[in-house]
Short mmCIF file of the C-alpha atoms (twelve columns), coordinates in Angstrom:
data_MODEL
# 
_entry.id   MODEL 
# 
loop_
_atom_site.group_PDB 
_atom_site.id 
_atom_site.type_symbol 
_atom_site.label_atom_id 
_atom_site.label_alt_id 
_atom_site.label_comp_id 
_atom_site.label_asym_id 
_atom_site.label_seq_id 
_atom_site.Cartn_x 
_atom_site.Cartn_y 
_atom_site.Cartn_z 
_atom_site.pdbx_PDB_model_num 
ATOM 1   C CA . MET A 1   46.312 212.170 120.312 1 
ATOM 2   C CA . SER A 2   48.551 214.874 121.293 1 
ATOM 3   C CA . MET A 3   51.679 214.086 123.658 1 
ATOM 4   C CA . GLN A 4   51.538 215.270 127.386 1 
ATOM 5   C CA . ILE A 5   55.187 216.062 128.491 1 
ATOM 6   C CA . VAL A 6   56.102 216.131 132.090 1 
ATOM 7   C CA . VAL A 7   59.349 217.745 133.083 1 
ATOM 8   C CA . ALA A 8   61.422 217.189 136.033 1 
ATOM 9   C CA . GLY A 9   64.310 218.847 137.513 1 
ATOM 10  C CA . ALA A 10  67.473 218.100 138.351 1 
ATOM 11  C CA . VAL A 11  68.603 220.228 141.320 1 
ATOM 12  C CA . ILE A 12  72.251 219.872 141.580 1 
ATOM 13  C CA . GLY A 13  73.808 222.423 144.548 1 
ATOM 14  C CA . ASP A 14  77.278 221.719 145.646 1 
ATOM 15  C CA . GLY A 15  78.266 217.904 144.205 1 
ATOM 16  C CA . ALA A 16  74.588 217.122 145.527 1 
ATOM 17  C CA . LEU A 17  71.314 215.956 143.693 1 
ATOM 18  C CA . LEU A 18  68.042 217.200 145.235 1 
ATOM 19  C CA . VAL A 19  65.789 214.085 145.399 1 
ATOM 20  C CA . ALA A 20  62.228 214.085 146.818 1 
ATOM 21  C CA . GLN A 21  60.292 211.794 148.469 1 
ATOM 22  C CA . ARG A 22  56.626 210.832 147.338 1 
ATOM 23  C CA . GLY A 23  53.663 210.739 149.377 1 
ATOM 24  C CA . ARG A 24  51.483 209.501 146.821 1 
ATOM 25  C CA . PRO A 25  49.708 207.786 144.882 1 
ATOM 26  C CA . PRO A 26  50.000 204.520 147.081 1 
ATOM 27  C CA . GLU A 27  52.115 202.485 144.842 1 
ATOM 28  C CA . LEU A 28  54.786 205.152 144.558 1 
ATOM 29  C CA . ALA A 29  54.625 206.792 148.118 1 
ATOM 30  C CA . GLY A 30  57.991 206.575 149.597 1 
ATOM 31  C CA . ARG A 31  59.683 206.397 146.762 1 
ATOM 32  C CA . TRP A 32  62.390 208.981 145.939 1 
ATOM 33  C CA . GLU A 33  62.360 211.290 142.324 1 
ATOM 34  C CA . LEU A 34  63.314 214.255 140.727 1 
ATOM 35  C CA . PRO A 35  60.788 217.296 141.515 1 
ATOM 36  C CA . GLY A 36  58.570 218.180 138.517 1 
ATOM 37  C CA . GLY A 37  55.321 217.856 136.508 1 
ATOM 38  C CA . LYS A 38  53.061 218.246 133.504 1 
ATOM 39  C CA . VAL A 39  53.871 221.033 131.434 1 
ATOM 40  C CA . ALA A 40  50.489 223.155 130.396 1 
ATOM 41  C CA . PRO A 41  49.128 223.859 126.946 1 
ATOM 42  C CA . GLY A 42  50.751 227.095 125.751 1 
ATOM 43  C CA . GLU A 43  53.743 226.737 128.423 1 
ATOM 44  C CA . SER A 44  57.494 226.277 127.449 1 
ATOM 45  C CA . GLU A 45  59.492 223.501 129.391 1 
ATOM 46  C CA . PRO A 46  61.375 225.371 130.816 1 
ATOM 47  C CA . ALA A 47  58.394 227.725 132.526 1 
ATOM 48  C CA . ALA A 48  56.641 224.677 133.576 1 
ATOM 49  C CA . LEU A 49  59.260 223.498 135.239 1 
ATOM 50  C CA . ALA A 50  60.243 226.786 137.221 1 
ATOM 51  C CA . ARG A 51  56.334 226.690 138.134 1 
ATOM 52  C CA . GLU A 52  56.267 223.036 139.456 1 
ATOM 53  C CA . LEU A 53  59.139 223.651 141.624 1 
ATOM 54  C CA . ALA A 54  58.171 227.192 143.044 1 
ATOM 55  C CA . GLU A 55  54.978 225.041 143.895 1 
ATOM 56  C CA . GLU A 56  56.536 221.704 145.229 1 
ATOM 57  C CA . LEU A 57  59.406 223.314 147.023 1 
ATOM 58  C CA . GLY A 58  58.231 226.772 148.202 1 
ATOM 59  C CA . VAL A 59  61.310 228.570 145.835 1 
ATOM 60  C CA . ALA A 60  60.596 231.991 143.823 1 
ATOM 61  C CA . GLU A 61  60.020 231.216 140.071 1 
ATOM 62  C CA . PRO A 62  63.066 233.867 139.282 1 
ATOM 63  C CA . ASP A 63  65.138 231.399 141.308 1 
ATOM 64  C CA . VAL A 64  65.031 228.316 139.365 1 
ATOM 65  C CA . HIS A 65  67.582 228.525 136.845 1 
ATOM 66  C CA . VAL A 66  66.846 225.907 134.263 1 
ATOM 67  C CA . GLY A 67  69.804 224.497 132.084 1 
ATOM 68  C CA . GLY A 68  70.215 221.732 129.363 1 
ATOM 69  C CA . ARG A 69  68.359 218.226 129.198 1 
ATOM 70  C CA . ILE A 70  69.557 215.268 131.243 1 
ATOM 71  C CA . GLY A 71  69.358 212.050 129.600 1 
ATOM 72  C CA . THR A 72  66.788 210.824 127.235 1 
ATOM 73  C CA . ASP A 73  63.076 210.916 126.852 1 
ATOM 74  C CA . VAL A 74  61.383 208.245 129.127 1 
ATOM 75  C CA . ALA A 75  57.899 207.173 128.056 1 
ATOM 76  C CA . LEU A 76  55.370 206.831 130.801 1 
ATOM 77  C CA . THR A 77  52.230 206.092 129.103 1 
ATOM 78  C CA . ALA A 78  51.541 205.956 125.208 1 
ATOM 79  C CA . THR A 79  50.261 209.556 125.719 1 
ATOM 80  C CA . MET A 80  52.727 211.134 128.336 1 
ATOM 81  C CA . THR A 81  56.852 211.166 128.284 1 
ATOM 82  C CA . LEU A 82  59.026 212.128 131.052 1 
ATOM 83  C CA . ARG A 83  62.224 215.023 130.478 1 
ATOM 84  C CA . ALA A 84  64.457 216.066 132.888 1 
ATOM 85  C CA . TYR A 85  66.619 218.969 133.145 1 
ATOM 86  C CA . ARG A 86  69.199 220.186 135.053 1 
ATOM 87  C CA . VAL A 87  68.716 222.968 137.684 1 
ATOM 88  C CA . ARG A 88  70.089 225.398 139.402 1 
ATOM 89  C CA . LEU A 89  68.311 226.837 142.270 1 
ATOM 90  C CA . THR A 90  69.092 230.534 143.795 1 
ATOM 91  C CA . GLY A 91  67.468 232.337 147.224 1 
ATOM 92  C CA . ALA A 92  65.969 230.100 149.696 1 
ATOM 93  C CA . PRO A 93  66.339 226.629 150.226 1 
ATOM 94  C CA . PRO A 94  63.759 224.525 149.133 1 
ATOM 95  C CA . ARG A 95  60.841 222.887 151.219 1 
ATOM 96  C CA . PRO A 96  59.153 219.772 150.763 1 
ATOM 97  C CA . LEU A 97  55.864 221.442 150.115 1 
ATOM 98  C CA . GLU A 98  54.114 218.340 148.313 1 
ATOM 99  C CA . HIS A 99  56.702 215.464 149.192 1 
ATOM 100 C CA . ARG A 100 56.980 213.937 152.338 1 
ATOM 101 C CA . ALA A 101 60.786 214.988 152.790 1 
ATOM 102 C CA . LEU A 102 63.718 216.385 150.599 1 
ATOM 103 C CA . ARG A 103 67.381 215.055 150.862 1 
ATOM 104 C CA . TRP A 104 70.304 216.067 148.845 1 
ATOM 105 C CA . VAL A 105 72.379 212.793 147.431 1 
ATOM 106 C CA . ASP A 106 75.773 212.755 146.083 1 
ATOM 107 C CA . ALA A 107 76.825 210.787 143.015 1 
ATOM 108 C CA . ALA A 108 77.787 207.903 145.098 1 
ATOM 109 C CA . GLY A 109 74.682 207.783 147.332 1 
ATOM 110 C CA . LEU A 110 72.285 207.854 143.625 1 
ATOM 111 C CA . HIS A 111 72.179 204.009 143.636 1 
ATOM 112 C CA . HIS A 112 71.081 203.762 147.122 1 
ATOM 113 C CA . VAL A 113 68.046 205.654 146.506 1 
ATOM 114 C CA . ASP A 114 64.941 203.409 146.661 1 
ATOM 115 C CA . TRP A 115 64.305 205.867 143.118 1 
ATOM 116 C CA . VAL A 116 60.295 205.610 141.483 1 
ATOM 117 C CA . PRO A 117 60.526 203.274 138.427 1 
ATOM 118 C CA . ALA A 118 60.532 206.385 135.750 1 
ATOM 119 C CA . ASP A 119 63.799 208.044 137.343 1 
ATOM 120 C CA . ARG A 120 65.785 205.126 137.516 1 
ATOM 121 C CA . ALA A 121 66.432 205.675 133.535 1 
ATOM 122 C CA . TRP A 122 68.831 208.964 134.203 1 
ATOM 123 C CA . LEU A 123 70.903 207.522 136.446 1 
ATOM 124 C CA . THR A 124 74.137 207.445 134.739 1 
ATOM 125 C CA . ASP A 125 73.364 210.545 133.313 1 
ATOM 126 C CA . LEU A 126 72.829 211.781 137.065 1 
ATOM 127 C CA . ALA A 127 76.101 210.718 137.970 1 
ATOM 128 C CA . ALA A 128 77.963 212.334 135.072 1 
ATOM 129 C CA . ALA A 129 76.248 215.801 135.807 1 
ATOM 130 C CA . LEU A 130 77.327 215.088 139.440 1 
ATOM 131 C CA . ALA A 131 81.023 214.682 138.155 1 
ATOM 132 C CA . ALA A 132 81.091 217.408 135.909 1 
ATOM 133 C CA . ARG A 133 79.280 220.105 138.240 1 
# 
């Protein structure tokens, strides 16, 4: 049984974090998350994150600069693990192509976001990343 890795991008710019509002599935609709998605077989995690952010945010893959990991792995299921990476975007501003909405949140606002449960595990790490810029 192989482990499916799901990557999430902590897109940080000007002291704020980009969060995306889910439209589906129904149990998560309206809640906020870090954008990202599944790593395809043979794909590196940074390449998967650049591809997913291009698809979800309408940015060009070369404009997605994936940095180091943020926080620890989060087990989604027995066979699926979620990992977050710090991301910097250059080029065109992101657009919500697969989400209801996007918004930028500063460190003080992190705890006022209605997060999907899995992403809550990273709140302390995200606050530290925003403080460090």
